Short mmCIF file of C-alpha atoms in Angstrom, two decimals:
data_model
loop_
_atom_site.label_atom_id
_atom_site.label_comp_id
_atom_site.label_asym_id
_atom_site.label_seq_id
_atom_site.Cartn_x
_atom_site.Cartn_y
_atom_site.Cartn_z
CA UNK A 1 0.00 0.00 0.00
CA UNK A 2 1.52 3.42 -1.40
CA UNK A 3 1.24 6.92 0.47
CA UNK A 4 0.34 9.16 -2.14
CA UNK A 5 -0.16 12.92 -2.49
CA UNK A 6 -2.88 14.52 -5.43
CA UNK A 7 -2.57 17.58 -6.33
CA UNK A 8 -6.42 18.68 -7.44
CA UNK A 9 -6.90 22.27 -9.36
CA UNK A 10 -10.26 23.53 -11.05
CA UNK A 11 -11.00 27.17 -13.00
CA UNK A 12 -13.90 26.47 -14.70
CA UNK A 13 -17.10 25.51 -12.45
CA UNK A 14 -14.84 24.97 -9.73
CA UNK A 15 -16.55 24.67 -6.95
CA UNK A 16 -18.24 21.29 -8.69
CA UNK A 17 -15.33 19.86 -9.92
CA UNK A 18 -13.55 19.61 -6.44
CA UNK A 19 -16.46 19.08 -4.88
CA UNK A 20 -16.83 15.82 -7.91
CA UNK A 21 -13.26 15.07 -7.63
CA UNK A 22 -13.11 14.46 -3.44
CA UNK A 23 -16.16 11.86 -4.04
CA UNK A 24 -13.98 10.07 -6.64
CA UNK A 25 -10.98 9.86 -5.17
CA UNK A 26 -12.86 8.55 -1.86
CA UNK A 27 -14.36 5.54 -3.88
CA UNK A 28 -10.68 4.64 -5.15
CA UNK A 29 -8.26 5.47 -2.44
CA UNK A 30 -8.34 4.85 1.72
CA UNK A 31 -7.46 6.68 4.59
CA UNK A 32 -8.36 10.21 2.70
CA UNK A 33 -6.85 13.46 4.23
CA UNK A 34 -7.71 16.62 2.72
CA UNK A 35 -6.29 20.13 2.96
CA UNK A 36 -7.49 23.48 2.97
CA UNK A 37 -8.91 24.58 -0.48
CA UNK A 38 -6.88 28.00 -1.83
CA UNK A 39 -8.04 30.15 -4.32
CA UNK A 40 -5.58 31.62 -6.43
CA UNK A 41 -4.97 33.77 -9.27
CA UNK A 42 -4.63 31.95 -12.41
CA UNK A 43 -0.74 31.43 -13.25
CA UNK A 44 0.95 31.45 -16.74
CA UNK A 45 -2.11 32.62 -18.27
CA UNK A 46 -5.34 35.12 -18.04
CA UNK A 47 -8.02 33.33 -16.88
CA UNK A 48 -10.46 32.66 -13.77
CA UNK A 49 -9.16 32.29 -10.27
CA UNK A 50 -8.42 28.56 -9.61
CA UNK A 51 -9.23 26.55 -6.18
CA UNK A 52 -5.97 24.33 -5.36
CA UNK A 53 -5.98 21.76 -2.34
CA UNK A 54 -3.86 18.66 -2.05
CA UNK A 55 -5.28 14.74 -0.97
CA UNK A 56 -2.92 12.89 0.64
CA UNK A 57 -4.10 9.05 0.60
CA UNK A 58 -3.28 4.95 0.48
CA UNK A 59 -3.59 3.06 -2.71
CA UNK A 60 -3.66 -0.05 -3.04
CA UNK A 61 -2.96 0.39 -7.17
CA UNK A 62 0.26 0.30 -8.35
CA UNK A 63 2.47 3.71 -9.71
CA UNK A 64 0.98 3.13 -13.44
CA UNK A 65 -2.27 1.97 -12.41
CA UNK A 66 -2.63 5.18 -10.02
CA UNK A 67 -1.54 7.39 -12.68
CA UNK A 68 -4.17 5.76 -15.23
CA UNK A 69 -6.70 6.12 -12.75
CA UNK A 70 -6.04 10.25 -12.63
CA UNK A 71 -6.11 10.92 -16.04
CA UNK A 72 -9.54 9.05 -16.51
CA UNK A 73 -11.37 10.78 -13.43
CA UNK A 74 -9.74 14.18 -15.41
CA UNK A 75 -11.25 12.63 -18.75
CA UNK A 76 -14.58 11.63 -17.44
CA UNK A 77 -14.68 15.12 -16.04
CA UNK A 78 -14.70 16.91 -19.00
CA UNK A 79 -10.67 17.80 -19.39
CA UNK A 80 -9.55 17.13 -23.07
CA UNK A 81 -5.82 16.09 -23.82
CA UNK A 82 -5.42 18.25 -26.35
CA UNK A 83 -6.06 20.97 -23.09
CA UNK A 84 -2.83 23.29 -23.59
CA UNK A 85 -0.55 23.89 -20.42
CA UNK A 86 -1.49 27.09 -19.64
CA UNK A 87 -5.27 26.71 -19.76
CA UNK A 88 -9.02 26.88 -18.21
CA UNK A 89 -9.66 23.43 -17.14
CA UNK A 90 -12.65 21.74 -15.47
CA UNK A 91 -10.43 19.61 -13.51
CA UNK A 92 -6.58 18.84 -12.80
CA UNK A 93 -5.31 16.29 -10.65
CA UNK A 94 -1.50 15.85 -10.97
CA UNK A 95 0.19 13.15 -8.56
CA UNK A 96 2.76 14.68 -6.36
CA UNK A 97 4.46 11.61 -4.33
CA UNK A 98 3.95 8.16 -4.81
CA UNK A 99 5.54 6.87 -1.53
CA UNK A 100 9.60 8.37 -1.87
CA UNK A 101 9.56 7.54 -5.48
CA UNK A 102 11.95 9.20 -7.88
CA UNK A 103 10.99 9.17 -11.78
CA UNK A 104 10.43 11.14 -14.59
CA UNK A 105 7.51 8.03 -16.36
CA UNK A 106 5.03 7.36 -16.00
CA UNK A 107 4.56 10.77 -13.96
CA UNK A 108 7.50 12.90 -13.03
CA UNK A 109 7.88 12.07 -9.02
CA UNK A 110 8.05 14.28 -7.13
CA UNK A 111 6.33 16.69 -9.05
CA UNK A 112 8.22 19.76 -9.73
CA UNK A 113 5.77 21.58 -9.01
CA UNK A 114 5.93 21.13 -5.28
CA UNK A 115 9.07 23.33 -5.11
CA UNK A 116 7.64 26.02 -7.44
CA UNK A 117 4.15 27.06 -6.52
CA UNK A 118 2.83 28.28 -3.28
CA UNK A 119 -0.91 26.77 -4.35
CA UNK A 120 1.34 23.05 -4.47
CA UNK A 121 3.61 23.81 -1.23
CA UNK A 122 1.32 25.35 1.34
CA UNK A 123 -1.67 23.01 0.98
CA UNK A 124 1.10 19.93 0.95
CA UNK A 125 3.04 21.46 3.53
CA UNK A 126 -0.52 21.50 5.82
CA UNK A 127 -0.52 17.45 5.08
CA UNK A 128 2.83 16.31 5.29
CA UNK A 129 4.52 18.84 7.12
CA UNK A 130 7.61 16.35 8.61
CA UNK A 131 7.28 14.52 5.74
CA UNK A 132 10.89 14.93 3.72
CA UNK A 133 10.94 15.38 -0.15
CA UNK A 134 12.92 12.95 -1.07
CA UNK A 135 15.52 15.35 -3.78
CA UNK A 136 16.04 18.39 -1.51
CA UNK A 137 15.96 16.76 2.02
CA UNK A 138 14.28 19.03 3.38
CA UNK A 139 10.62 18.99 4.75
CA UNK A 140 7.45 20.40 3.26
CA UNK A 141 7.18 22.71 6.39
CA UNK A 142 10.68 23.68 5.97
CA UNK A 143 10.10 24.29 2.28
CA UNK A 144 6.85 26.27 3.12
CA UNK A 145 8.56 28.52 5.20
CA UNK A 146 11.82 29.02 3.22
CA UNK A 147 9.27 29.99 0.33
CA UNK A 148 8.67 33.72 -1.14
CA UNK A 149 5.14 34.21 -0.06
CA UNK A 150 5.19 36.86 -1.99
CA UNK A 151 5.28 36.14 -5.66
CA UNK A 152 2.03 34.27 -5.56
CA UNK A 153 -0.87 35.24 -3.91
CA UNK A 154 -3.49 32.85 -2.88
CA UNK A 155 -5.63 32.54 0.48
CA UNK A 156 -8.19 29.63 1.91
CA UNK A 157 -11.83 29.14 0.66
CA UNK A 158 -14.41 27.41 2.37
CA UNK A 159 -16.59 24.75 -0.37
CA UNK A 160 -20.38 24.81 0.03
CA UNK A 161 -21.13 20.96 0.50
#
């Protein structure tokens, strides 16, 4: 059984799409922990404000099968592949850790995101706080607090259930 980490992002009908994508992951992963959900400025591009949170979970699915499984809830959720980067999206769920695994296939782990973006870091950070990435070696709480708070701006929503 894998620890894993989920990062889950929505722009377009947002509040839905998390709200859709919290139910699914609960019917395919165990021992769900969910963070705060941010709200953020769109980055890279001009578009609607996203809402970020991270799920850290168990799986009992293997690296391939877990990354499989992501991409089809996205799918079945009305994201297209042919969805460019830096785009409006109805739902994003990008795997961040996958136990301490290190790869770049079939998902790069860990995500490089985690280092870069504050609407990654702080939600992981409120999860896995001790927890030690395994390329830096240093913490998510360490990382959180070495990071510049200032060049992105986001702050916590509460989701009407």
């Amino acid at each position: 059984m894998a620890k894993i980490y989920i990062s889950i992002g929505s722009n377009v009908n947002k509040e839905y799409y998390i709200l859709k994508s919290l139910e699914l992951l609960a019917s395919h992963f165990s021992e769900i922990e969910i963070s705060s959900v941010f709200e953020s400025e769109a980055v890279g591009f001009k578009g609607n404000n996203f809402y970020n949170l991270v799920v850290g979970c168990t799986s009992e699915l293997d690296l391939h099968q877990t990354c499989r499984l992501l991409k089809d809830i996205e799918l079945d959720n009305g994201r297209t592949r042919s969805d460019k980067k830096f785009s409006p999206r109805t739902l994003d769920l990008d795997l961040l850790l996958f136990d301490d695994v290190i790869c770049e296939q079939p998902a790069q782990l860990p995500r490089d995101e985690i280092t870069k973006n504050a609407f990654v870091l702080w939600p992981l950070a409120e999860l896995a706080a001790n927890k030690i990435h395994p390329v830096v070696q240093k913490s998510y709480g360490e990382l959180w607090q070495a990071y510049d708070k200032e060049s992105q701006k986001l702050w916590k929503v509460e989701l009407v259930k």
